[in-house]
Amino acid sequence: MFDGVAARYDLTNTVLSFGQDRSWRRATRAALGLLPGERVLDVGAGTGVSTQELARSGAYAVGADLSQGMLHAGRRVRPEVPLLAGDALRLPFADASFDAVTISFALRNVNDPDAALRELARVTRPGGRLVVCEFSTPVHPAFRTVYLSYLMRSLPTVARTVSSNPDAYVYLAESIRAWPDQAALAARVGAAGWGRVAWRNLTGGVVALHRAVRV
């Protein structure tokens, strides 16, 4: 499915999010607190636009993704960004390889999100940081109603005008609606071997940043 949307993935995301995707990437980088010379892994990196943002901190940022189509599209437009093929459930890195890890808008697409959180912990050094940037549950009831209506009705329609595979966005909308809310995801992060779990809402809870430290 992601191979099918790779060609116009970045453009589609910007249109569907009304340009908010850029601020979400900046917030993810800030939440990681990266220092020059640190090593950070970006799982589910897709075309590497999020990896490129992380590298602006001065850290060495590596992107990994399962979709060869996404990686091919990313290497074409961002040849300077290290992008590797990798399964979030079996990452091709040794234990404690990274100072920080992150996964943006991809955890809900993994077959076993809890196993992926444990795998992220495996490749992170003790005391290293995790940030999960993912769609979540808007906190205001009225806004939540409008948002869910947009997801299930308007989003697929808009996707047909810009995406290379608009039918895939029906699945994406359904996966967002079915995803755990902020507190439920925080509990799952903690159960996977992470400590000091906290979250911050972005755009009224449309997106949440979950932060944690490797214990």
JSON list of C-alpha atoms in Angstrom, two decimals:
[
{"chain": "A", "resi": 1, "resn": "MET", "atom": "CA", "xyz": [0.00, 0.00, 0.00]},
{"chain": "A", "resi": 2, "resn": "PHE", "atom": "CA", "xyz": [2.75, 2.45, 0.90]},
{"chain": "A", "resi": 3, "resn": "ASP", "atom": "CA", "xyz": [4.64, 1.66, -2.29]},
{"chain": "A", "resi": 4, "resn": "GLY", "atom": "CA", "xyz": [1.48, 2.80, -4.08]},
{"chain": "A", "resi": 5, "resn": "VAL", "atom": "CA", "xyz": [1.33, 6.21, -2.37]},
{"chain": "A", "resi": 6, "resn": "ALA", "atom": "CA", "xyz": [5.06, 6.94, -2.39]},
{"chain": "A", "resi": 7, "resn": "ALA", "atom": "CA", "xyz": [5.16, 9.09, -5.53]},
{"chain": "A", "resi": 8, "resn": "ARG", "atom": "CA", "xyz": [3.13, 11.96, -4.04]},
{"chain": "A", "resi": 9, "resn": "TYR", "atom": "CA", "xyz": [3.22, 11.02, -0.35]},
{"chain": "A", "resi": 10, "resn": "ASP", "atom": "CA", "xyz": [4.84, 14.19, 0.99]},
{"chain": "A", "resi": 11, "resn": "LEU", "atom": "CA", "xyz": [2.57, 16.49, -1.02]},
{"chain": "A", "resi": 12, "resn": "THR", "atom": "CA", "xyz": [-0.54, 14.55, 0.00]},
{"chain": "A", "resi": 13, "resn": "ASN", "atom": "CA", "xyz": [0.35, 14.72, 3.68]},
{"chain": "A", "resi": 14, "resn": "THR", "atom": "CA", "xyz": [0.88, 18.47, 3.53]},
{"chain": "A", "resi": 15, "resn": "VAL", "atom": "CA", "xyz": [-2.45, 19.03, 1.77]},
{"chain": "A", "resi": 16, "resn": "LEU", "atom": "CA", "xyz": [-4.45, 16.71, 4.05]},
{"chain": "A", "resi": 17, "resn": "SER", "atom": "CA", "xyz": [-2.94, 18.23, 7.21]},
{"chain": "A", "resi": 18, "resn": "PHE", "atom": "CA", "xyz": [-3.40, 21.83, 5.97]},
{"chain": "A", "resi": 19, "resn": "GLY", "atom": "CA", "xyz": [0.37, 22.28, 6.28]},
{"chain": "A", "resi": 20, "resn": "GLN", "atom": "CA", "xyz": [0.50, 21.21, 9.93]},
{"chain": "A", "resi": 21, "resn": "ASP", "atom": "CA", "xyz": [2.81, 18.27, 9.14]},
{"chain": "A", "resi": 22, "resn": "ARG", "atom": "CA", "xyz": [5.78, 20.66, 9.06]},
{"chain": "A", "resi": 23, "resn": "SER", "atom": "CA", "xyz": [5.13, 21.94, 12.58]},
{"chain": "A", "resi": 24, "resn": "TRP", "atom": "CA", "xyz": [4.59, 18.38, 13.84]},
{"chain": "A", "resi": 25, "resn": "ARG", "atom": "CA", "xyz": [8.02, 17.38, 12.51]},
{"chain": "A", "resi": 26, "resn": "ARG", "atom": "CA", "xyz": [9.65, 20.39, 14.18]},
{"chain": "A", "resi": 27, "resn": "ALA", "atom": "CA", "xyz": [7.91, 19.55, 17.46]},
{"chain": "A", "resi": 28, "resn": "THR", "atom": "CA", "xyz": [9.17, 15.97, 17.27]},
{"chain": "A", "resi": 29, "resn": "ARG", "atom": "CA", "xyz": [12.75, 17.16, 16.80]},
{"chain": "A", "resi": 30, "resn": "ALA", "atom": "CA", "xyz": [12.44, 19.57, 19.72]},
{"chain": "A", "resi": 31, "resn": "ALA", "atom": "CA", "xyz": [10.92, 16.91, 22.00]},
{"chain": "A", "resi": 32, "resn": "LEU", "atom": "CA", "xyz": [13.87, 14.56, 21.38]},
{"chain": "A", "resi": 33, "resn": "GLY", "atom": "CA", "xyz": [16.31, 17.19, 22.65]},
{"chain": "A", "resi": 34, "resn": "LEU", "atom": "CA", "xyz": [19.00, 16.04, 20.23]},
{"chain": "A", "resi": 35, "resn": "LEU", "atom": "CA", "xyz": [22.59, 17.19, 20.63]},
{"chain": "A", "resi": 36, "resn": "PRO", "atom": "CA", "xyz": [25.24, 17.48, 17.90]},
{"chain": "A", "resi": 37, "resn": "GLY", "atom": "CA", "xyz": [27.01, 14.16, 17.46]},
{"chain": "A", "resi": 38, "resn": "GLU", "atom": "CA", "xyz": [24.24, 12.01, 18.92]},
{"chain": "A", "resi": 39, "resn": "ARG", "atom": "CA", "xyz": [22.79, 9.14, 16.92]},
{"chain": "A", "resi": 40, "resn": "VAL", "atom": "CA", "xyz": [19.04, 9.09, 16.28]},
{"chain": "A", "resi": 41, "resn": "LEU", "atom": "CA", "xyz": [16.97, 6.45, 14.48]},
{"chain": "A", "resi": 42, "resn": "ASP", "atom": "CA", "xyz": [13.82, 7.44, 12.61]},
{"chain": "A", "resi": 43, "resn": "VAL", "atom": "CA", "xyz": [11.65, 4.32, 12.18]},
{"chain": "A", "resi": 44, "resn": "GLY", "atom": "CA", "xyz": [8.90, 4.36, 9.57]},
{"chain": "A", "resi": 45, "resn": "ALA", "atom": "CA", "xyz": [10.79, 7.21, 7.94]},
{"chain": "A", "resi": 46, "resn": "GLY", "atom": "CA", "xyz": [9.10, 6.83, 4.56]},
{"chain": "A", "resi": 47, "resn": "THR", "atom": "CA", "xyz": [10.68, 9.26, 2.13]},
{"chain": "A", "resi": 48, "resn": "GLY", "atom": "CA", "xyz": [13.00, 10.66, 4.81]},
{"chain": "A", "resi": 49, "resn": "VAL", "atom": "CA", "xyz": [11.39, 14.06, 5.23]},
{"chain": "A", "resi": 50, "resn": "SER", "atom": "CA", "xyz": [11.20, 13.47, 9.00]},
{"chain": "A", "resi": 51, "resn": "THR", "atom": "CA", "xyz": [14.79, 12.17, 9.07]},
{"chain": "A", "resi": 52, "resn": "GLN", "atom": "CA", "xyz": [15.96, 15.29, 7.28]},
{"chain": "A", "resi": 53, "resn": "GLU", "atom": "CA", "xyz": [14.26, 17.43, 9.93]},
{"chain": "A", "resi": 54, "resn": "LEU", "atom": "CA", "xyz": [15.99, 15.50, 12.74]},
{"chain": "A", "resi": 55, "resn": "ALA", "atom": "CA", "xyz": [19.39, 16.05, 11.13]},
{"chain": "A", "resi": 56, "resn": "ARG", "atom": "CA", "xyz": [18.92, 19.82, 11.46]},
{"chain": "A", "resi": 57, "resn": "SER", "atom": "CA", "xyz": [19.75, 19.37, 15.15]},
{"chain": "A", "resi": 58, "resn": "GLY", "atom": "CA", "xyz": [23.31, 18.35, 14.28]},
{"chain": "A", "resi": 59, "resn": "ALA", "atom": "CA", "xyz": [22.69, 14.74, 15.30]},
{"chain": "A", "resi": 60, "resn": "TYR", "atom": "CA", "xyz": [23.45, 11.85, 12.94]},
{"chain": "A", "resi": 61, "resn": "ALA", "atom": "CA", "xyz": [19.98, 10.80, 11.78]},
{"chain": "A", "resi": 62, "resn": "VAL", "atom": "CA", "xyz": [19.25, 7.46, 10.10]},
{"chain": "A", "resi": 63, "resn": "GLY", "atom": "CA", "xyz": [15.88, 6.57, 8.59]},
{"chain": "A", "resi": 64, "resn": "ALA", "atom": "CA", "xyz": [14.48, 3.05, 8.31]},
{"chain": "A", "resi": 65, "resn": "ASP", "atom": "CA", "xyz": [11.34, 1.89, 6.52]},
{"chain": "A", "resi": 66, "resn": "LEU", "atom": "CA", "xyz": [9.81, -1.35, 5.29]},
{"chain": "A", "resi": 67, "resn": "SER", "atom": "CA", "xyz": [8.50, 0.10, 2.01]},
{"chain": "A", "resi": 68, "resn": "GLN", "atom": "CA", "xyz": [11.01, -0.04, -0.82]},
{"chain": "A", "resi": 69, "resn": "GLY", "atom": "CA", "xyz": [8.81, 2.33, -2.83]},
{"chain": "A", "resi": 70, "resn": "MET", "atom": "CA", "xyz": [8.99, 4.99, -0.13]},
{"chain": "A", "resi": 71, "resn": "LEU", "atom": "CA", "xyz": [12.74, 4.56, 0.24]},
{"chain": "A", "resi": 72, "resn": "HIS", "atom": "CA", "xyz": [13.24, 4.84, -3.53]},
{"chain": "A", "resi": 73, "resn": "ALA", "atom": "CA", "xyz": [11.19, 8.05, -3.65]},
{"chain": "A", "resi": 74, "resn": "GLY", "atom": "CA", "xyz": [13.13, 9.46, -0.71]},
{"chain": "A", "resi": 75, "resn": "ARG", "atom": "CA", "xyz": [16.56, 8.63, -2.08]},
{"chain": "A", "resi": 76, "resn": "ARG", "atom": "CA", "xyz": [15.64, 10.35, -5.33]},
{"chain": "A", "resi": 77, "resn": "VAL", "atom": "CA", "xyz": [14.80, 13.70, -3.71]},
{"chain": "A", "resi": 78, "resn": "ARG", "atom": "CA", "xyz": [16.98, 13.49, -0.54]},
{"chain": "A", "resi": 79, "resn": "PRO", "atom": "CA", "xyz": [20.16, 11.65, -1.57]},
{"chain": "A", "resi": 80, "resn": "GLU", "atom": "CA", "xyz": [22.03, 13.07, 1.43]},
{"chain": "A", "resi": 81, "resn": "VAL", "atom": "CA", "xyz": [19.71, 11.38, 3.97]},
{"chain": "A", "resi": 82, "resn": "PRO", "atom": "CA", "xyz": [20.75, 7.85, 5.10]},
{"chain": "A", "resi": 83, "resn": "LEU", "atom": "CA", "xyz": [17.71, 5.64, 4.42]},
{"chain": "A", "resi": 84, "resn": "LEU", "atom": "CA", "xyz": [17.77, 1.90, 5.08]},
{"chain": "A", "resi": 85, "resn": "ALA", "atom": "CA", "xyz": [15.31, -0.93, 4.56]},
{"chain": "A", "resi": 86, "resn": "GLY", "atom": "CA", "xyz": [14.19, -2.18, 7.95]},
{"chain": "A", "resi": 87, "resn": "ASP", "atom": "CA", "xyz": [11.28, -3.87, 9.69]},
{"chain": "A", "resi": 88, "resn": "ALA", "atom": "CA", "xyz": [10.16, -2.14, 12.90]},
{"chain": "A", "resi": 89, "resn": "LEU", "atom": "CA", "xyz": [9.79, -5.59, 14.47]},
{"chain": "A", "resi": 90, "resn": "ARG", "atom": "CA", "xyz": [13.33, -6.71, 13.54]},
{"chain": "A", "resi": 91, "resn": "LEU", "atom": "CA", "xyz": [15.53, -3.66, 13.24]},
{"chain": "A", "resi": 92, "resn": "PRO", "atom": "CA", "xyz": [18.94, -4.28, 11.61]},
{"chain": "A", "resi": 93, "resn": "PHE", "atom": "CA", "xyz": [20.91, -2.66, 14.45]},
{"chain": "A", "resi": 94, "resn": "ALA", "atom": "CA", "xyz": [22.78, -3.91, 17.50]},
{"chain": "A", "resi": 95, "resn": "ASP", "atom": "CA", "xyz": [21.51, -3.40, 21.04]},
{"chain": "A", "resi": 96, "resn": "ALA", "atom": "CA", "xyz": [21.94, 0.12, 22.46]},
{"chain": "A", "resi": 97, "resn": "SER", "atom": "CA", "xyz": [23.03, 1.58, 19.11]},
{"chain": "A", "resi": 98, "resn": "PHE", "atom": "CA", "xyz": [21.22, 4.92, 19.39]},
{"chain": "A", "resi": 99, "resn": "ASP", "atom": "CA", "xyz": [20.95, 7.85, 21.78]},
{"chain": "A", "resi": 100, "resn": "ALA", "atom": "CA", "xyz": [17.37, 8.46, 20.67]},
{"chain": "A", "resi": 101, "resn": "VAL", "atom": "CA", "xyz": [14.68, 6.83, 18.54]},
{"chain": "A", "resi": 102, "resn": "THR", "atom": "CA", "xyz": [11.46, 8.10, 17.06]},
{"chain": "A", "resi": 103, "resn": "ILE", "atom": "CA", "xyz": [8.56, 6.85, 15.00]},
{"chain": "A", "resi": 104, "resn": "SER", "atom": "CA", "xyz": [6.12, 9.28, 13.36]},
{"chain": "A", "resi": 105, "resn": "PHE", "atom": "CA", "xyz": [2.70, 8.30, 12.00]},
{"chain": "A", "resi": 106, "resn": "ALA", "atom": "CA", "xyz": [3.85, 4.72, 11.53]},
{"chain": "A", "resi": 107, "resn": "LEU", "atom": "CA", "xyz": [3.38, 2.86, 14.82]},
{"chain": "A", "resi": 108, "resn": "ARG", "atom": "CA", "xyz": [-0.31, 2.26, 14.14]},
{"chain": "A", "resi": 109, "resn": "ASN", "atom": "CA", "xyz": [0.62, 0.60, 10.82]},
{"chain": "A", "resi": 110, "resn": "VAL", "atom": "CA", "xyz": [2.90, -2.01, 12.42]},
{"chain": "A", "resi": 111, "resn": "ASN", "atom": "CA", "xyz": [1.39, -5.48, 12.82]},
{"chain": "A", "resi": 112, "resn": "ASP", "atom": "CA", "xyz": [2.38, -5.57, 16.51]},
{"chain": "A", "resi": 113, "resn": "PRO", "atom": "CA", "xyz": [2.85, -2.04, 17.94]},
{"chain": "A", "resi": 114, "resn": "ASP", "atom": "CA", "xyz": [3.80, -3.35, 21.40]},
{"chain": "A", "resi": 115, "resn": "ALA", "atom": "CA", "xyz": [6.56, -5.52, 19.95]},
{"chain": "A", "resi": 116, "resn": "ALA", "atom": "CA", "xyz": [7.76, -2.54, 17.92]},
{"chain": "A", "resi": 117, "resn": "LEU", "atom": "CA", "xyz": [8.00, -0.44, 21.10]},
{"chain": "A", "resi": 118, "resn": "ARG", "atom": "CA", "xyz": [10.09, -3.19, 22.70]},
{"chain": "A", "resi": 119, "resn": "GLU", "atom": "CA", "xyz": [12.31, -3.36, 19.62]},
{"chain": "A", "resi": 120, "resn": "LEU", "atom": "CA", "xyz": [12.82, 0.40, 19.76]},
{"chain": "A", "resi": 121, "resn": "ALA", "atom": "CA", "xyz": [13.87, -0.02, 23.38]},
{"chain": "A", "resi": 122, "resn": "ARG", "atom": "CA", "xyz": [16.36, -2.72, 22.41]},
{"chain": "A", "resi": 123, "resn": "VAL", "atom": "CA", "xyz": [18.30, -0.49, 20.02]},
{"chain": "A", "resi": 124, "resn": "THR", "atom": "CA", "xyz": [18.31, 2.50, 22.42]},
{"chain": "A", "resi": 125, "resn": "ARG", "atom": "CA", "xyz": [21.02, 2.94, 25.05]},
{"chain": "A", "resi": 126, "resn": "PRO", "atom": "CA", "xyz": [19.96, 3.14, 28.73]},
{"chain": "A", "resi": 127, "resn": "GLY", "atom": "CA", "xyz": [18.90, 6.70, 29.40]},
{"chain": "A", "resi": 128, "resn": "GLY", "atom": "CA", "xyz": [18.17, 7.28, 25.71]},
{"chain": "A", "resi": 129, "resn": "ARG", "atom": "CA", "xyz": [14.97, 8.94, 24.55]},
{"chain": "A", "resi": 130, "resn": "LEU", "atom": "CA", "xyz": [11.90, 7.93, 22.60]},
{"chain": "A", "resi": 131, "resn": "VAL", "atom": "CA", "xyz": [9.33, 10.16, 20.92]},
{"chain": "A", "resi": 132, "resn": "VAL", "atom": "CA", "xyz": [6.25, 8.71, 19.26]},
{"chain": "A", "resi": 133, "resn": "CYS", "atom": "CA", "xyz": [4.46, 11.23, 17.05]},
{"chain": "A", "resi": 134, "resn": "GLU", "atom": "CA", "xyz": [1.09, 9.79, 16.14]},
{"chain": "A", "resi": 135, "resn": "PHE", "atom": "CA", "xyz": [-2.49, 10.75, 15.40]},
{"chain": "A", "resi": 136, "resn": "SER", "atom": "CA", "xyz": [-4.57, 10.75, 18.56]},
{"chain": "A", "resi": 137, "resn": "THR", "atom": "CA", "xyz": [-7.91, 11.86, 20.03]},
{"chain": "A", "resi": 138, "resn": "PRO", "atom": "CA", "xyz": [-8.92, 15.56, 19.99]},
{"chain": "A", "resi": 139, "resn": "VAL", "atom": "CA", "xyz": [-9.63, 16.68, 23.54]},
{"chain": "A", "resi": 140, "resn": "HIS", "atom": "CA", "xyz": [-12.58, 19.02, 22.85]},
{"chain": "A", "resi": 141, "resn": "PRO", "atom": "CA", "xyz": [-15.79, 17.06, 22.14]},
{"chain": "A", "resi": 142, "resn": "ALA", "atom": "CA", "xyz": [-17.12, 19.45, 19.48]},
{"chain": "A", "resi": 143, "resn": "PHE", "atom": "CA", "xyz": [-13.79, 19.56, 17.67]},
{"chain": "A", "resi": 144, "resn": "ARG", "atom": "CA", "xyz": [-13.54, 15.76, 17.93]},
{"chain": "A", "resi": 145, "resn": "THR", "atom": "CA", "xyz": [-16.88, 15.40, 16.15]},
{"chain": "A", "resi": 146, "resn": "VAL", "atom": "CA", "xyz": [-15.80, 17.69, 13.31]},
{"chain": "A", "resi": 147, "resn": "TYR", "atom": "CA", "xyz": [-12.43, 15.98, 13.04]},
{"chain": "A", "resi": 148, "resn": "LEU", "atom": "CA", "xyz": [-13.90, 12.47, 12.81]},
{"chain": "A", "resi": 149, "resn": "SER", "atom": "CA", "xyz": [-16.30, 13.67, 10.13]},
{"chain": "A", "resi": 150, "resn": "TYR", "atom": "CA", "xyz": [-13.35, 15.07, 8.15]},
{"chain": "A", "resi": 151, "resn": "LEU", "atom": "CA", "xyz": [-11.45, 11.79, 8.52]},
{"chain": "A", "resi": 152, "resn": "MET", "atom": "CA", "xyz": [-14.19, 9.54, 7.26]},
{"chain": "A", "resi": 153, "resn": "ARG", "atom": "CA", "xyz": [-15.84, 11.79, 4.66]},
{"chain": "A", "resi": 154, "resn": "SER", "atom": "CA", "xyz": [-13.63, 14.61, 3.46]},
{"chain": "A", "resi": 155, "resn": "LEU", "atom": "CA", "xyz": [-10.14, 13.10, 3.73]},
{"chain": "A", "resi": 156, "resn": "PRO", "atom": "CA", "xyz": [-10.68, 10.35, 1.12]},
{"chain": "A", "resi": 157, "resn": "THR", "atom": "CA", "xyz": [-12.28, 12.91, -1.21]},
{"chain": "A", "resi": 158, "resn": "VAL", "atom": "CA", "xyz": [-9.36, 15.33, -0.90]},
{"chain": "A", "resi": 159, "resn": "ALA", "atom": "CA", "xyz": [-6.88, 12.47, -1.33]},
{"chain": "A", "resi": 160, "resn": "ARG", "atom": "CA", "xyz": [-8.39, 11.65, -4.73]},
{"chain": "A", "resi": 161, "resn": "THR", "atom": "CA", "xyz": [-7.22, 15.02, -6.05]},
{"chain": "A", "resi": 162, "resn": "VAL", "atom": "CA", "xyz": [-3.58, 14.74, -4.96]},
{"chain": "A", "resi": 163, "resn": "SER", "atom": "CA", "xyz": [-2.62, 11.17, -4.06]},
{"chain": "A", "resi": 164, "resn": "SER", "atom": "CA", "xyz": [-1.14, 8.57, -6.42]},
{"chain": "A", "resi": 165, "resn": "ASN", "atom": "CA", "xyz": [-3.29, 5.92, -4.67]},
{"chain": "A", "resi": 166, "resn": "PRO", "atom": "CA", "xyz": [-6.31, 7.61, -3.04]},
{"chain": "A", "resi": 167, "resn": "ASP", "atom": "CA", "xyz": [-8.00, 4.36, -1.98]},
{"chain": "A", "resi": 168, "resn": "ALA", "atom": "CA", "xyz": [-5.18, 3.80, 0.51]},
{"chain": "A", "resi": 169, "resn": "TYR", "atom": "CA", "xyz": [-6.33, 6.85, 2.46]},
{"chain": "A", "resi": 170, "resn": "VAL", "atom": "CA", "xyz": [-9.61, 5.15, 3.32]},
{"chain": "A", "resi": 171, "resn": "TYR", "atom": "CA", "xyz": [-7.56, 2.62, 5.28]},
{"chain": "A", "resi": 172, "resn": "LEU", "atom": "CA", "xyz": [-5.44, 5.37, 6.81]},
{"chain": "A", "resi": 173, "resn": "ALA", "atom": "CA", "xyz": [-8.54, 7.22, 8.03]},
{"chain": "A", "resi": 174, "resn": "GLU", "atom": "CA", "xyz": [-9.95, 4.05, 9.57]},
{"chain": "A", "resi": 175, "resn": "SER", "atom": "CA", "xyz": [-6.65, 3.25, 11.28]},
{"chain": "A", "resi": 176, "resn": "ILE", "atom": "CA", "xyz": [-6.55, 6.72, 12.84]},
{"chain": "A", "resi": 177, "resn": "ARG", "atom": "CA", "xyz": [-10.09, 6.37, 14.18]},
{"chain": "A", "resi": 178, "resn": "ALA", "atom": "CA", "xyz": [-9.30, 2.97, 15.72]},
{"chain": "A", "resi": 179, "resn": "TRP", "atom": "CA", "xyz": [-6.02, 4.03, 17.35]},
{"chain": "A", "resi": 180, "resn": "PRO", "atom": "CA", "xyz": [-5.78, 4.25, 21.21]},
{"chain": "A", "resi": 181, "resn": "ASP", "atom": "CA", "xyz": [-6.15, 7.62, 22.88]},
{"chain": "A", "resi": 182, "resn": "GLN", "atom": "CA", "xyz": [-3.31, 9.42, 24.65]},
{"chain": "A", "resi": 183, "resn": "ALA", "atom": "CA", "xyz": [-3.57, 7.67, 28.02]},
{"chain": "A", "resi": 184, "resn": "ALA", "atom": "CA", "xyz": [-3.96, 4.21, 26.51]},
{"chain": "A", "resi": 185, "resn": "LEU", "atom": "CA", "xyz": [-0.90, 4.64, 24.30]},
{"chain": "A", "resi": 186, "resn": "ALA", "atom": "CA", "xyz": [1.12, 5.97, 27.24]},
{"chain": "A", "resi": 187, "resn": "ALA", "atom": "CA", "xyz": [0.32, 2.79, 29.18]},
{"chain": "A", "resi": 188, "resn": "ARG", "atom": "CA", "xyz": [1.50, 0.64, 26.28]},
{"chain": "A", "resi": 189, "resn": "VAL", "atom": "CA", "xyz": [4.75, 2.60, 25.97]},
{"chain": "A", "resi": 190, "resn": "GLY", "atom": "CA", "xyz": [5.42, 2.07, 29.68]},
{"chain": "A", "resi": 191, "resn": "ALA", "atom": "CA", "xyz": [4.68, -1.64, 29.44]},
{"chain": "A", "resi": 192, "resn": "ALA", "atom": "CA", "xyz": [7.26, -1.99, 26.64]},
{"chain": "A", "resi": 193, "resn": "GLY", "atom": "CA", "xyz": [10.25, -1.08, 28.81]},
{"chain": "A", "resi": 194, "resn": "TRP", "atom": "CA", "xyz": [10.17, 2.70, 28.76]},
{"chain": "A", "resi": 195, "resn": "GLY", "atom": "CA", "xyz": [10.06, 4.97, 31.80]},
{"chain": "A", "resi": 196, "resn": "ARG", "atom": "CA", "xyz": [9.06, 8.57, 32.56]},
{"chain": "A", "resi": 197, "resn": "VAL", "atom": "CA", "xyz": [6.31, 8.40, 29.93]},
{"chain": "A", "resi": 198, "resn": "ALA", "atom": "CA", "xyz": [4.52, 11.68, 29.20]},
{"chain": "A", "resi": 199, "resn": "TRP", "atom": "CA", "xyz": [2.62, 13.17, 26.33]},
{"chain": "A", "resi": 200, "resn": "ARG", "atom": "CA", "xyz": [1.82, 16.55, 24.84]},
{"chain": "A", "resi": 201, "resn": "ASN", "atom": "CA", "xyz": [-1.07, 17.32, 22.51]},
{"chain": "A", "resi": 202, "resn": "LEU", "atom": "CA", "xyz": [-0.54, 19.12, 19.23]},
{"chain": "A", "resi": 203, "resn": "THR", "atom": "CA", "xyz": [-3.33, 20.76, 17.21]},
{"chain": "A", "resi": 204, "resn": "GLY", "atom": "CA", "xyz": [-5.86, 20.14, 19.94]},
{"chain": "A", "resi": 205, "resn": "GLY", "atom": "CA", "xyz": [-5.05, 16.44, 20.22]},
{"chain": "A", "resi": 206, "resn": "VAL", "atom": "CA", "xyz": [-5.23, 15.61, 16.52]},
{"chain": "A", "resi": 207, "resn": "VAL", "atom": "CA", "xyz": [-1.63, 14.56, 17.10]},
{"chain": "A", "resi": 208, "resn": "ALA", "atom": "CA", "xyz": [0.13, 13.64, 20.35]},
{"chain": "A", "resi": 209, "resn": "LEU", "atom": "CA", "xyz": [3.82, 13.43, 21.14]},
{"chain": "A", "resi": 210, "resn": "HIS", "atom": "CA", "xyz": [4.56, 10.62, 23.59]},
{"chain": "A", "resi": 211, "resn": "ARG", "atom": "CA", "xyz": [7.99, 10.95, 25.20]},
{"chain": "A", "resi": 212, "resn": "ALA", "atom": "CA", "xyz": [9.82, 8.35, 27.30]},
{"chain": "A", "resi": 213, "resn": "VAL", "atom": "CA", "xyz": [13.28, 7.34, 28.53]},
{"chain": "A", "resi": 214, "resn": "ARG", "atom": "CA", "xyz": [14.95, 3.94, 28.17]},
{"chain": "A", "resi": 215, "resn": "VAL", "atom": "CA", "xyz": [15.23, 2.35, 31.62]}
]
